Amino acid sequence: MTMVQSNMKDPKAITGKTVLAWLLCFFGVVFTANAIFIYLALGSFPGVVVESSYEAGQAYNQEIAAAKAQAELNWQVTSEFVRTDGNNGELIVTAKDAEGTPLYGVELNAMMRNPVDDNADMSVVFNADGGGRYIGEVSDVTAGNWSLILLISQDGERKFKSENRIFVKE
């Protein structure tokens, strides 16, 4: 019996060079993807939330003091959005003190913020309707969720602030 020897290599054999090439290609793709993501992340968000942390801390302390003063007032403030026609409506705010007496001589400011579209944000100007009721005309309000930020000032000093979600129906 004779044996035939062949110098031909098996084309499907995995050699050390093949494994090395696959590993280098794999990690090359991973490092390239990471480099692209790091570049895009640093270019889109600089990492600065506030310019001065000290001033932000002072403003936060003032917010805490204002919230404590607001809680001591115990004002009863309600708001309601009523659709008048089409995309227009009225924002009705009723404000009473701790004893239930309507608030007079206060200035109301409101901001309706759309959580999806910053360009849709709108400020609301109120007119006193009597009995602690204030009405603000709002135009071009689309249906959906809105954030209502309500500020009440008296004698130029902020007395009340609330931020609530409201749902505007069609």
mmCIF file of C-alpha atoms in Angstrom, residues 14-86:
data_model
loop_
_atom_site.group_PDB
_atom_site.id
_atom_site.type_symbol
_atom_site.label_atom_id
_atom_site.label_comp_id
_atom_site.label_asym_id
_atom_site.label_seq_id
_atom_site.Cartn_x
_atom_site.Cartn_y
_atom_site.Cartn_z
ATOM 1 C CA ILE A 14 -8.149 28.168 10.492
ATOM 2 C CA THR A 15 -4.643 29.342 11.071
ATOM 3 C CA GLY A 16 -3.148 31.709 13.580
ATOM 4 C CA LYS A 17 -2.913 34.416 10.943
ATOM 5 C CA THR A 18 -6.638 34.119 10.164
ATOM 6 C CA VAL A 19 -7.596 34.422 13.847
ATOM 7 C CA LEU A 20 -5.278 37.413 14.264
ATOM 8 C CA ALA A 21 -6.785 39.143 11.202
ATOM 9 C CA TRP A 22 -10.347 38.587 12.451
ATOM 10 C CA LEU A 23 -9.503 39.900 15.945
ATOM 11 C CA LEU A 24 -7.792 42.987 14.558
ATOM 12 C CA CYS A 25 -10.746 43.716 12.246
ATOM 13 C CA PHE A 26 -13.280 43.197 15.043
ATOM 14 C CA PHE A 27 -11.542 45.532 17.496
ATOM 15 C CA GLY A 28 -10.825 48.015 14.718
ATOM 16 C CA VAL A 29 -14.574 48.290 14.011
ATOM 17 C CA VAL A 30 -15.374 48.624 17.740
ATOM 18 C CA PHE A 31 -12.760 51.364 18.313
ATOM 19 C CA THR A 32 -13.833 53.227 15.174
ATOM 20 C CA ALA A 33 -17.500 53.179 16.255
ATOM 21 C CA ASN A 34 -16.568 54.362 19.759
ATOM 22 C CA ALA A 35 -14.444 57.176 18.355
ATOM 23 C CA ILE A 36 -17.335 58.340 16.161
ATOM 24 C CA PHE A 37 -19.788 58.244 19.086
ATOM 25 C CA ILE A 38 -17.402 60.152 21.370
ATOM 26 C CA TYR A 39 -16.862 62.807 18.713
ATOM 27 C CA LEU A 40 -20.610 63.234 18.167
ATOM 28 C CA ALA A 41 -21.348 63.306 21.911
ATOM 29 C CA LEU A 42 -18.760 65.964 22.669
ATOM 30 C CA GLY A 43 -19.896 68.055 19.704
ATOM 31 C CA SER A 44 -23.572 68.015 20.651
ATOM 32 C CA PHE A 45 -23.390 68.559 24.435
ATOM 33 C CA PRO A 46 -20.587 70.627 25.937
ATOM 34 C CA GLY A 47 -21.273 69.320 29.449
ATOM 35 C CA VAL A 48 -22.076 72.734 30.937
ATOM 36 C CA VAL A 49 -25.515 72.876 32.529
ATOM 37 C CA VAL A 50 -25.074 76.202 34.294
ATOM 38 C CA GLU A 51 -22.344 78.773 33.878
ATOM 39 C CA SER A 52 -21.944 79.417 37.604
ATOM 40 C CA SER A 53 -22.733 76.681 40.096
ATOM 41 C CA TYR A 54 -22.521 79.171 42.961
ATOM 42 C CA GLU A 55 -25.187 81.439 41.466
ATOM 43 C CA ALA A 56 -27.381 78.433 40.662
ATOM 44 C CA GLY A 57 -27.078 77.325 44.286
ATOM 45 C CA GLN A 58 -28.030 80.788 45.538
ATOM 46 C CA ALA A 59 -31.048 80.845 43.210
ATOM 47 C CA TYR A 60 -32.062 77.424 44.503
ATOM 48 C CA ASN A 61 -31.886 78.656 48.097
ATOM 49 C CA GLN A 62 -34.121 81.587 47.131
ATOM 50 C CA GLU A 63 -36.594 79.139 45.527
ATOM 51 C CA ILE A 64 -36.701 77.130 48.757
ATOM 52 C CA ALA A 65 -37.367 80.275 50.818
ATOM 53 C CA ALA A 66 -40.099 81.374 48.377
ATOM 54 C CA ALA A 67 -41.712 77.909 48.562
ATOM 55 C CA LYS A 68 -41.770 78.074 52.378
ATOM 56 C CA ALA A 69 -43.348 81.541 52.283
ATOM 57 C CA GLN A 70 -45.905 80.305 49.740
ATOM 58 C CA ALA A 71 -46.818 77.331 51.930
ATOM 59 C CA GLU A 72 -47.382 79.664 54.907
ATOM 60 C CA LEU A 73 -49.849 81.745 52.846
ATOM 61 C CA ASN A 74 -51.956 78.635 52.165
ATOM 62 C CA TRP A 75 -53.588 80.214 49.101
ATOM 63 C CA GLN A 76 -56.146 78.202 47.164
ATOM 64 C CA VAL A 77 -55.431 78.568 43.461
ATOM 65 C CA THR A 78 -57.181 76.584 40.739
ATOM 66 C CA SER A 79 -56.787 76.757 36.985
ATOM 67 C CA GLU A 80 -58.856 75.447 34.116
ATOM 68 C CA PHE A 81 -58.543 75.612 30.343
ATOM 69 C CA VAL A 82 -61.813 75.981 28.426
ATOM 70 C CA ARG A 83 -61.910 75.679 24.652
ATOM 71 C CA THR A 84 -63.924 78.541 23.084
ATOM 72 C CA ASP A 85 -63.684 77.827 19.346
ATOM 73 C CA GLY A 86 -61.263 76.106 16.988
#
